[in-house]
Amino acid sequence: QKNPERTIFSASLEELPLSADLFALPGQDAAVDWPAADGPQCRLFAVKVVGDGFLRHMVRKIVGTLKLVGKGQLGPDDMRAILARELEGGPAAPARGLWLAKVCDIDIATGFKRLSLASNT
């Protein structure tokens, strides 16, 4: 059985400006009808997680937990307990909207060798 322990090197959360370009497919114009003059009535966040490997649904659970924090349903003490494995994290976020952007192959002698998996990174 594989070791289920993984190390997270960094994690960040960034709010992105919404624009029609976000929904454009390569080689096609964005065809999005905004519901109001000031843009859609939602917010878009990018969560970046860098680690030495990920378990099934691991990043989805991180995102689901962050959503609970953003809604005020979890606080700093809850996050400490989750990281200390004293409390279960939030539910897994739906898979839609989540994607793997890059894989880095770590070589001790030469450092990181990046292998790009997405053209938008």
PDB file of N, CA and C in Angstrom, residues 8-103:
ATOM      1  N   ILE A   8       2.220  19.613   1.253  1.00  0.00           N
ATOM      2  CA  ILE A   8       1.807  20.807   0.522  1.00  0.00           C
ATOM      3  C   ILE A   8       2.909  21.836   0.722  1.00  0.00           C
ATOM      4  N   PHE A   9       3.531  22.271  -0.375  1.00  0.00           N
ATOM      5  CA  PHE A   9       4.599  23.268  -0.293  1.00  0.00           C
ATOM      6  C   PHE A   9       4.031  24.680  -0.220  1.00  0.00           C
ATOM      7  N   SER A  10       2.969  24.920  -0.950  1.00  0.00           N
ATOM      8  CA  SER A  10       2.343  26.236  -0.905  1.00  0.00           C
ATOM      9  C   SER A  10       0.905  26.136  -1.384  1.00  0.00           C
ATOM     10  N   ALA A  11       0.119  27.101  -0.956  1.00  0.00           N
ATOM     11  CA  ALA A  11      -1.271  27.198  -1.400  1.00  0.00           C
ATOM     12  C   ALA A  11      -1.621  28.684  -1.427  1.00  0.00           C
ATOM     13  N   SER A  12      -2.353  29.080  -2.450  1.00  0.00           N
ATOM     14  CA  SER A  12      -2.747  30.481  -2.543  1.00  0.00           C
ATOM     15  C   SER A  12      -4.165  30.580  -3.078  1.00  0.00           C
ATOM     16  N   LEU A  13      -4.800  31.686  -2.753  1.00  0.00           N
ATOM     17  CA  LEU A  13      -6.163  31.973  -3.187  1.00  0.00           C
ATOM     18  C   LEU A  13      -6.164  33.380  -3.760  1.00  0.00           C
ATOM     19  N   GLU A  14      -6.685  33.519  -4.979  1.00  0.00           N
ATOM     20  CA  GLU A  14      -6.690  34.817  -5.640  1.00  0.00           C
ATOM     21  C   GLU A  14      -8.044  35.032  -6.308  1.00  0.00           C
ATOM     22  N   GLU A  15      -8.618  36.212  -6.116  1.00  0.00           N
ATOM     23  CA  GLU A  15      -9.843  36.552  -6.829  1.00  0.00           C
ATOM     24  C   GLU A  15      -9.457  37.085  -8.198  1.00  0.00           C
ATOM     25  N   LEU A  16     -10.063  36.537  -9.231  1.00  0.00           N
ATOM     26  CA  LEU A  16      -9.759  36.945 -10.601  1.00  0.00           C
ATOM     27  C   LEU A  16     -10.854  37.852 -11.135  1.00  0.00           C
ATOM     28  N   PRO A  17     -10.470  38.814 -11.958  1.00  0.00           N
ATOM     29  CA  PRO A  17     -11.506  39.647 -12.585  1.00  0.00           C
ATOM     30  C   PRO A  17     -12.260  38.812 -13.617  1.00  0.00           C
ATOM     31  N   LEU A  18     -13.568  38.961 -13.629  1.00  0.00           N
ATOM     32  CA  LEU A  18     -14.384  38.228 -14.589  1.00  0.00           C
ATOM     33  C   LEU A  18     -14.384  38.962 -15.916  1.00  0.00           C
ATOM     34  N   SER A  19     -14.183  38.202 -16.972  1.00  0.00           N
ATOM     35  CA  SER A  19     -14.249  38.762 -18.314  1.00  0.00           C
ATOM     36  C   SER A  19     -14.674  37.663 -19.271  1.00  0.00           C
ATOM     37  N   ALA A  20     -15.182  38.049 -20.410  1.00  0.00           N
ATOM     38  CA  ALA A  20     -15.611  37.073 -21.416  1.00  0.00           C
ATOM     39  C   ALA A  20     -14.434  36.224 -21.884  1.00  0.00           C
ATOM     40  N   ASP A  21     -13.213  36.761 -21.817  1.00  0.00           N
ATOM     41  CA  ASP A  21     -12.030  36.014 -22.256  1.00  0.00           C
ATOM     42  C   ASP A  21     -11.817  34.735 -21.456  1.00  0.00           C
ATOM     43  N   LEU A  22     -12.269  34.699 -20.226  1.00  0.00           N
ATOM     44  CA  LEU A  22     -12.115  33.501 -19.406  1.00  0.00           C
ATOM     45  C   LEU A  22     -12.836  32.299 -20.001  1.00  0.00           C
ATOM     46  N   PHE A  23     -13.884  32.567 -20.790  1.00  0.00           N
ATOM     47  CA  PHE A  23     -14.713  31.488 -21.319  1.00  0.00           C
ATOM     48  C   PHE A  23     -14.426  31.185 -22.781  1.00  0.00           C
ATOM     49  N   ALA A  24     -13.443  31.865 -23.365  1.00  0.00           N
ATOM     50  CA  ALA A  24     -13.109  31.644 -24.771  1.00  0.00           C
ATOM     51  C   ALA A  24     -12.295  30.361 -24.915  1.00  0.00           C
ATOM     52  N   LEU A  25     -12.661  29.555 -25.887  1.00  0.00           N
ATOM     53  CA  LEU A  25     -11.900  28.359 -26.208  1.00  0.00           C
ATOM     54  C   LEU A  25     -10.820  28.736 -27.217  1.00  0.00           C
ATOM     55  N   PRO A  26      -9.695  28.015 -27.230  1.00  0.00           N
ATOM     56  CA  PRO A  26      -8.648  28.346 -28.196  1.00  0.00           C
ATOM     57  C   PRO A  26      -9.210  28.357 -29.622  1.00  0.00           C
ATOM     58  N   GLY A  27      -8.911  29.427 -30.364  1.00  0.00           N
ATOM     59  CA  GLY A  27      -9.355  29.530 -31.741  1.00  0.00           C
ATOM     60  C   GLY A  27     -10.785  30.006 -31.913  1.00  0.00           C
ATOM     61  N   GLN A  28     -11.473  30.342 -30.810  1.00  0.00           N
ATOM     62  CA  GLN A  28     -12.860  30.806 -30.892  1.00  0.00           C
ATOM     63  C   GLN A  28     -13.019  32.088 -30.093  1.00  0.00           C
ATOM     64  N   ASP A  29     -13.950  32.912 -30.521  1.00  0.00           N
ATOM     65  CA  ASP A  29     -14.271  34.118 -29.768  1.00  0.00           C
ATOM     66  C   ASP A  29     -15.126  33.746 -28.567  1.00  0.00           C
ATOM     67  N   ALA A  30     -15.007  34.529 -27.503  1.00  0.00           N
ATOM     68  CA  ALA A  30     -15.863  34.311 -26.341  1.00  0.00           C
ATOM     69  C   ALA A  30     -17.286  34.714 -26.695  1.00  0.00           C
ATOM     70  N   ALA A  31     -18.224  33.846 -26.425  1.00  0.00           N
ATOM     71  CA  ALA A  31     -19.630  34.138 -26.713  1.00  0.00           C
ATOM     72  C   ALA A  31     -20.411  34.022 -25.418  1.00  0.00           C
ATOM     73  N   VAL A  32     -20.210  34.987 -24.544  1.00  0.00           N
ATOM     74  CA  VAL A  32     -20.865  34.964 -23.242  1.00  0.00           C
ATOM     75  C   VAL A  32     -21.740  36.200 -23.121  1.00  0.00           C
ATOM     76  N   ASP A  33     -22.991  36.005 -22.784  1.00  0.00           N
ATOM     77  CA  ASP A  33     -23.893  37.125 -22.529  1.00  0.00           C
ATOM     78  C   ASP A  33     -23.853  37.439 -21.042  1.00  0.00           C
ATOM     79  N   TRP A  34     -23.327  38.612 -20.687  1.00  0.00           N
ATOM     80  CA  TRP A  34     -23.281  39.013 -19.294  1.00  0.00           C
ATOM     81  C   TRP A  34     -24.687  39.434 -18.861  1.00  0.00           C
ATOM     82  N   PRO A  35     -25.122  39.033 -17.671  1.00  0.00           N
ATOM     83  CA  PRO A  35     -26.493  39.339 -17.237  1.00  0.00           C
ATOM     84  C   PRO A  35     -26.742  40.790 -16.864  1.00  0.00           C
ATOM     85  N   ALA A  36     -25.705  41.556 -16.602  1.00  0.00           N
ATOM     86  CA  ALA A  36     -25.884  42.960 -16.209  1.00  0.00           C
ATOM     87  C   ALA A  36     -24.729  43.772 -16.775  1.00  0.00           C
ATOM     88  N   ALA A  37     -24.915  45.073 -16.845  1.00  0.00           N
ATOM     89  CA  ALA A  37     -23.887  45.948 -17.414  1.00  0.00           C
ATOM     90  C   ALA A  37     -22.579  45.861 -16.641  1.00  0.00           C
ATOM     91  N   ASP A  38     -22.652  45.606 -15.349  1.00  0.00           N
ATOM     92  CA  ASP A  38     -21.426  45.553 -14.553  1.00  0.00           C
ATOM     93  C   ASP A  38     -20.878  44.133 -14.431  1.00  0.00           C
ATOM     94  N   GLY A  39     -21.345  43.204 -15.233  1.00  0.00           N
ATOM     95  CA  GLY A  39     -20.798  41.845 -15.240  1.00  0.00           C
ATOM     96  C   GLY A  39     -21.680  40.852 -14.521  1.00  0.00           C
ATOM     97  N   PRO A  40     -21.252  39.610 -14.503  1.00  0.00           N
ATOM     98  CA  PRO A  40     -22.052  38.558 -13.886  1.00  0.00           C
ATOM     99  C   PRO A  40     -22.144  38.720 -12.374  1.00  0.00           C
ATOM    100  N   GLN A  41     -23.174  38.167 -11.802  1.00  0.00           N
ATOM    101  CA  GLN A  41     -23.413  38.288 -10.364  1.00  0.00           C
ATOM    102  C   GLN A  41     -22.756  37.116  -9.622  1.00  0.00           C
ATOM    103  N   CYS A  42     -21.474  36.962  -9.820  1.00  0.00           N
ATOM    104  CA  CYS A  42     -20.733  35.915  -9.119  1.00  0.00           C
ATOM    105  C   CYS A  42     -19.278  36.359  -8.997  1.00  0.00           C
ATOM    106  N   ARG A  43     -18.507  35.592  -8.260  1.00  0.00           N
ATOM    107  CA  ARG A  43     -17.094  35.897  -8.074  1.00  0.00           C
ATOM    108  C   ARG A  43     -16.296  34.670  -8.487  1.00  0.00           C
ATOM    109  N   LEU A  44     -15.109  34.894  -9.020  1.00  0.00           N
ATOM    110  CA  LEU A  44     -14.250  33.814  -9.480  1.00  0.00           C
ATOM    111  C   LEU A  44     -12.960  33.823  -8.677  1.00  0.00           C
ATOM    112  N   PHE A  45     -12.626  32.681  -8.111  1.00  0.00           N
ATOM    113  CA  PHE A  45     -11.411  32.549  -7.329  1.00  0.00           C
ATOM    114  C   PHE A  45     -10.534  31.470  -7.938  1.00  0.00           C
ATOM    115  N   ALA A  46      -9.230  31.706  -7.932  1.00  0.00           N
ATOM    116  CA  ALA A  46      -8.255  30.710  -8.373  1.00  0.00           C
ATOM    117  C   ALA A  46      -7.524  30.207  -7.134  1.00  0.00           C
ATOM    118  N   VAL A  47      -7.527  28.905  -6.957  1.00  0.00           N
ATOM    119  CA  VAL A  47      -6.814  28.270  -5.848  1.00  0.00           C
ATOM    120  C   VAL A  47      -5.641  27.523  -6.464  1.00  0.00           C
ATOM    121  N   LYS A  48      -4.435  27.845  -6.021  1.00  0.00           N
ATOM    122  CA  LYS A  48      -3.234  27.184  -6.524  1.00  0.00           C
ATOM    123  C   LYS A  48      -2.637  26.382  -5.377  1.00  0.00           C
ATOM    124  N   VAL A  49      -2.445  25.081  -5.599  1.00  0.00           N
ATOM    125  CA  VAL A  49      -1.886  24.199  -4.582  1.00  0.00           C
ATOM    126  C   VAL A  49      -0.662  23.513  -5.184  1.00  0.00           C
ATOM    127  N   VAL A  50       0.471  23.622  -4.497  1.00  0.00           N
ATOM    128  CA  VAL A  50       1.709  22.991  -4.948  1.00  0.00           C
ATOM    129  C   VAL A  50       2.112  21.971  -3.891  1.00  0.00           C
ATOM    130  N   GLY A  51       2.327  20.729  -4.310  1.00  0.00           N
ATOM    131  CA  GLY A  51       2.692  19.681  -3.369  1.00  0.00           C
ATOM    132  C   GLY A  51       3.498  18.590  -4.037  1.00  0.00           C
ATOM    133  N   ASP A  52       3.900  17.597  -3.235  1.00  0.00           N
ATOM    134  CA  ASP A  52       4.689  16.495  -3.780  1.00  0.00           C
ATOM    135  C   ASP A  52       3.821  15.371  -4.327  1.00  0.00           C
ATOM    136  N   GLY A  53       2.531  15.539  -4.280  1.00  0.00           N
ATOM    137  CA  GLY A  53       1.579  14.560  -4.800  1.00  0.00           C
ATOM    138  C   GLY A  53       0.224  14.839  -4.180  1.00  0.00           C
ATOM    139  N   PHE A  54      -0.797  14.283  -4.784  1.00  0.00           N
ATOM    140  CA  PHE A  54      -2.150  14.534  -4.291  1.00  0.00           C
ATOM    141  C   PHE A  54      -2.941  13.240  -4.262  1.00  0.00           C
ATOM    142  N   LEU A  55      -3.718  13.072  -3.209  1.00  0.00           N
ATOM    143  CA  LEU A  55      -4.609  11.925  -3.094  1.00  0.00           C
ATOM    144  C   LEU A  55      -5.903  12.221  -3.842  1.00  0.00           C
ATOM    145  N   ARG A  56      -6.679  11.183  -4.087  1.00  0.00           N
ATOM    146  CA  ARG A  56      -7.956  11.338  -4.783  1.00  0.00           C
ATOM    147  C   ARG A  56      -8.832  12.352  -4.020  1.00  0.00           C
ATOM    148  N   HIS A  57      -9.333  13.350  -4.698  1.00  0.00           N
ATOM    149  CA  HIS A  57     -10.212  14.391  -4.165  1.00  0.00           C
ATOM    150  C   HIS A  57      -9.541  15.308  -3.141  1.00  0.00           C
ATOM    151  N   MET A  58      -8.226  15.232  -2.988  1.00  0.00           N
ATOM    152  CA  MET A  58      -7.536  16.033  -1.981  1.00  0.00           C
ATOM    153  C   MET A  58      -7.705  17.535  -2.246  1.00  0.00           C
ATOM    154  N   VAL A  59      -7.442  17.966  -3.464  1.00  0.00           N
ATOM    155  CA  VAL A  59      -7.552  19.398  -3.772  1.00  0.00           C
ATOM    156  C   VAL A  59      -9.019  19.818  -3.738  1.00  0.00           C
ATOM    157  N   ARG A  60      -9.922  18.961  -4.164  1.00  0.00           N
ATOM    158  CA  ARG A  60     -11.349  19.280  -4.089  1.00  0.00           C
ATOM    159  C   ARG A  60     -11.787  19.505  -2.644  1.00  0.00           C
ATOM    160  N   LYS A  61     -11.250  18.711  -1.714  1.00  0.00           N
ATOM    161  CA  LYS A  61     -11.587  18.894  -0.290  1.00  0.00           C
ATOM    162  C   LYS A  61     -10.967  20.183   0.252  1.00  0.00           C
ATOM    163  N   ILE A  62      -9.767  20.520  -0.203  1.00  0.00           N
ATOM    164  CA  ILE A  62      -9.142  21.782   0.215  1.00  0.00           C
ATOM    165  C   ILE A  62     -10.018  22.946  -0.239  1.00  0.00           C
ATOM    166  N   VAL A  63     -10.457  22.913  -1.504  1.00  0.00           N
ATOM    167  CA  VAL A  63     -11.297  23.987  -2.039  1.00  0.00           C
ATOM    168  C   VAL A  63     -12.637  24.041  -1.302  1.00  0.00           C
ATOM    169  N   GLY A  64     -13.249  22.888  -1.021  1.00  0.00           N
ATOM    170  CA  GLY A  64     -14.506  22.853  -0.276  1.00  0.00           C
ATOM    171  C   GLY A  64     -14.359  23.431   1.125  1.00  0.00           C
ATOM    172  N   THR A  65     -13.230  23.159   1.764  1.00  0.00           N
ATOM    173  CA  THR A  65     -12.966  23.704   3.100  1.00  0.00           C
ATOM    174  C   THR A  65     -12.768  25.217   3.029  1.00  0.00           C
ATOM    175  N   LEU A  66     -12.024  25.683   2.029  1.00  0.00           N
ATOM    176  CA  LEU A  66     -11.831  27.128   1.861  1.00  0.00           C
ATOM    177  C   LEU A  66     -13.157  27.841   1.627  1.00  0.00           C
ATOM    178  N   LYS A  67     -14.072  27.184   0.929  1.00  0.00           N
ATOM    179  CA  LYS A  67     -15.390  27.787   0.703  1.00  0.00           C
ATOM    180  C   LYS A  67     -16.121  27.977   2.033  1.00  0.00           C
ATOM    181  N   LEU A  68     -16.028  26.993   2.922  1.00  0.00           N
ATOM    182  CA  LEU A  68     -16.663  27.123   4.243  1.00  0.00           C
ATOM    183  C   LEU A  68     -16.017  28.251   5.054  1.00  0.00           C
ATOM    184  N   VAL A  69     -14.709  28.403   4.921  1.00  0.00           N
ATOM    185  CA  VAL A  69     -14.020  29.495   5.609  1.00  0.00           C
ATOM    186  C   VAL A  69     -14.527  30.835   5.065  1.00  0.00           C
ATOM    187  N   GLY A  70     -14.627  30.936   3.746  1.00  0.00           N
ATOM    188  CA  GLY A  70     -15.104  32.171   3.126  1.00  0.00           C
ATOM    189  C   GLY A  70     -16.523  32.528   3.513  1.00  0.00           C
ATOM    190  N   LYS A  71     -17.346  31.510   3.766  1.00  0.00           N
ATOM    191  CA  LYS A  71     -18.728  31.755   4.177  1.00  0.00           C
ATOM    192  C   LYS A  71     -18.846  32.011   5.682  1.00  0.00           C
ATOM    193  N   GLY A  72     -17.728  31.931   6.399  1.00  0.00           N
ATOM    194  CA  GLY A  72     -17.744  32.160   7.838  1.00  0.00           C
ATOM    195  C   GLY A  72     -18.190  30.961   8.654  1.00  0.00           C
ATOM    196  N   GLN A  73     -18.306  29.790   8.024  1.00  0.00           N
ATOM    197  CA  GLN A  73     -18.740  28.585   8.736  1.00  0.00           C
ATOM    198  C   GLN A  73     -17.590  27.878   9.430  1.00  0.00           C
ATOM    199  N   LEU A  74     -16.352  28.186   9.041  1.00  0.00           N
ATOM    200  CA  LEU A  74     -15.156  27.680   9.707  1.00  0.00           C
ATOM    201  C   LEU A  74     -14.248  28.861   9.988  1.00  0.00           C
ATOM    202  N   GLY A  75     -13.511  28.780  11.099  1.00  0.00           N
ATOM    203  CA  GLY A  75     -12.608  29.856  11.470  1.00  0.00           C
ATOM    204  C   GLY A  75     -11.180  29.370  11.615  1.00  0.00           C
ATOM    205  N   PRO A  76     -10.284  30.243  12.083  1.00  0.00           N
ATOM    206  CA  PRO A  76      -8.869  29.892  12.227  1.00  0.00           C
ATOM    207  C   PRO A  76      -8.625  28.675  13.112  1.00  0.00           C
ATOM    208  N   ASP A  77      -9.347  28.566  14.231  1.00  0.00           N
ATOM    209  CA  ASP A  77      -9.152  27.412  15.115  1.00  0.00           C
ATOM    210  C   ASP A  77      -9.579  26.120  14.431  1.00  0.00           C
ATOM    211  N   ASP A  78     -10.646  26.194  13.634  1.00  0.00           N
ATOM    212  CA  ASP A  78     -11.081  25.012  12.890  1.00  0.00           C
ATOM    213  C   ASP A  78     -10.012  24.579  11.890  1.00  0.00           C
ATOM    214  N   MET A  79      -9.407  25.554  11.202  1.00  0.00           N
ATOM    215  CA  MET A  79      -8.366  25.218  10.225  1.00  0.00           C
ATOM    216  C   MET A  79      -7.161  24.580  10.904  1.00  0.00           C
ATOM    217  N   ARG A  80      -6.774  25.085  12.075  1.00  0.00           N
ATOM    218  CA  ARG A  80      -5.671  24.469  12.808  1.00  0.00           C
ATOM    219  C   ARG A  80      -5.998  23.026  13.162  1.00  0.00           C
ATOM    220  N   ALA A  81      -7.224  22.789  13.592  1.00  0.00           N
ATOM    221  CA  ALA A  81      -7.652  21.434  13.953  1.00  0.00           C
ATOM    222  C   ALA A  81      -7.675  20.520  12.730  1.00  0.00           C
ATOM    223  N   ILE A  82      -8.097  21.030  11.596  1.00  0.00           N
ATOM    224  CA  ILE A  82      -8.109  20.233  10.365  1.00  0.00           C
ATOM    225  C   ILE A  82      -6.680  19.866   9.975  1.00  0.00           C
ATOM    226  N   LEU A  83      -5.773  20.850  10.001  1.00  0.00           N
ATOM    227  CA  LEU A  83      -4.382  20.586   9.641  1.00  0.00           C
ATOM    228  C   LEU A  83      -3.698  19.639  10.627  1.00  0.00           C
ATOM    229  N   ALA A  84      -4.138  19.653  11.881  1.00  0.00           N
ATOM    230  CA  ALA A  84      -3.594  18.754  12.897  1.00  0.00           C
ATOM    231  C   ALA A  84      -4.302  17.390  12.883  1.00  0.00           C
ATOM    232  N   ARG A  85      -5.211  17.196  11.947  1.00  0.00           N
ATOM    233  CA  ARG A  85      -6.000  15.960  11.798  1.00  0.00           C
ATOM    234  C   ARG A  85      -6.907  15.688  12.983  1.00  0.00           C
ATOM    235  N   GLU A  86      -7.322  16.741  13.682  1.00  0.00           N
ATOM    236  CA  GLU A  86      -8.237  16.597  14.810  1.00  0.00           C
ATOM    237  C   GLU A  86      -9.685  16.798  14.375  1.00  0.00           C
ATOM    238  N   LEU A  87      -9.876  17.369  13.195  1.00  0.00           N
ATOM    239  CA  LEU A  87     -11.206  17.677  12.683  1.00  0.00           C
ATOM    240  C   LEU A  87     -11.218  17.372  11.192  1.00  0.00           C
ATOM    241  N   GLU A  88     -12.319  16.841  10.717  1.00  0.00           N
ATOM    242  CA  GLU A  88     -12.479  16.541   9.292  1.00  0.00           C
ATOM    243  C   GLU A  88     -12.685  17.840   8.522  1.00  0.00           C
ATOM    244  N   GLY A  89     -12.085  17.938   7.341  1.00  0.00           N
ATOM    245  CA  GLY A  89     -12.244  19.122   6.499  1.00  0.00           C
ATOM    246  C   GLY A  89     -13.621  19.170   5.866  1.00  0.00           C
ATOM    247  N   GLY A  90     -13.838  20.199   5.085  1.00  0.00           N
ATOM    248  CA  GLY A  90     -15.124  20.405   4.423  1.00  0.00           C
ATOM    249  C   GLY A  90     -15.386  19.377   3.340  1.00  0.00           C
ATOM    250  N   PRO A  91     -16.566  19.453   2.744  1.00  0.00           N
ATOM    251  CA  PRO A  91     -16.918  18.516   1.671  1.00  0.00           C
ATOM    252  C   PRO A  91     -16.106  18.832   0.413  1.00  0.00           C
ATOM    253  N   ALA A  92     -15.949  17.843  -0.440  1.00  0.00           N
ATOM    254  CA  ALA A  92     -15.223  18.046  -1.695  1.00  0.00           C
ATOM    255  C   ALA A  92     -16.009  18.990  -2.603  1.00  0.00           C
ATOM    256  N   ALA A  93     -15.304  19.933  -3.192  1.00  0.00           N
ATOM    257  CA  ALA A  93     -15.925  20.837  -4.162  1.00  0.00           C
ATOM    258  C   ALA A  93     -16.256  20.030  -5.421  1.00  0.00           C
ATOM    259  N   PRO A  94     -17.270  20.449  -6.165  1.00  0.00           N
ATOM    260  CA  PRO A  94     -17.574  19.752  -7.418  1.00  0.00           C
ATOM    261  C   PRO A  94     -16.379  19.814  -8.372  1.00  0.00           C
ATOM    262  N   ALA A  95     -16.225  18.810  -9.196  1.00  0.00           N
ATOM    263  CA  ALA A  95     -15.088  18.744 -10.114  1.00  0.00           C
ATOM    264  C   ALA A  95     -15.148  19.814 -11.201  1.00  0.00           C
ATOM    265  N   ARG A  96     -16.330  20.285 -11.541  1.00  0.00           N
ATOM    266  CA  ARG A  96     -16.417  21.290 -12.606  1.00  0.00           C
ATOM    267  C   ARG A  96     -15.692  22.571 -12.183  1.00  0.00           C
ATOM    268  N   GLY A  97     -14.910  23.090 -13.086  1.00  0.00           N
ATOM    269  CA  GLY A  97     -14.160  24.298 -12.797  1.00  0.00           C
ATOM    270  C   GLY A  97     -12.779  24.047 -12.223  1.00  0.00           C
ATOM    271  N   LEU A  98     -12.453  22.811 -11.906  1.00  0.00           N
ATOM    272  CA  LEU A  98     -11.129  22.492 -11.385  1.00  0.00           C
ATOM    273  C   LEU A  98     -10.326  21.789 -12.477  1.00  0.00           C
ATOM    274  N   TRP A  99      -9.053  22.151 -12.606  1.00  0.00           N
ATOM    275  CA  TRP A  99      -8.228  21.457 -13.585  1.00  0.00           C
ATOM    276  C   TRP A  99      -6.780  21.447 -13.130  1.00  0.00           C
ATOM    277  N   LEU A 100      -6.044  20.470 -13.630  1.00  0.00           N
ATOM    278  CA  LEU A 100      -4.619  20.353 -13.368  1.00  0.00           C
ATOM    279  C   LEU A 100      -3.896  21.228 -14.378  1.00  0.00           C
ATOM    280  N   ALA A 101      -3.112  22.171 -13.904  1.00  0.00           N
ATOM    281  CA  ALA A 101      -2.447  23.108 -14.802  1.00  0.00           C
ATOM    282  C   ALA A 101      -1.029  22.667 -15.157  1.00  0.00           C
ATOM    283  N   LYS A 102      -0.286  22.145 -14.200  1.00  0.00           N
ATOM    284  CA  LYS A 102       1.110  21.771 -14.431  1.00  0.00           C
ATOM    285  C   LYS A 102       1.510  20.596 -13.568  1.00  0.00           C
ATOM    286  N   VAL A 103       2.509  19.899 -14.044  1.00  0.00           N
ATOM    287  CA  VAL A 103       3.175  18.876 -13.247  1.00  0.00           C
ATOM    288  C   VAL A 103       4.651  19.223 -13.255  1.00  0.00           C
TER     289      VAL A 103
END
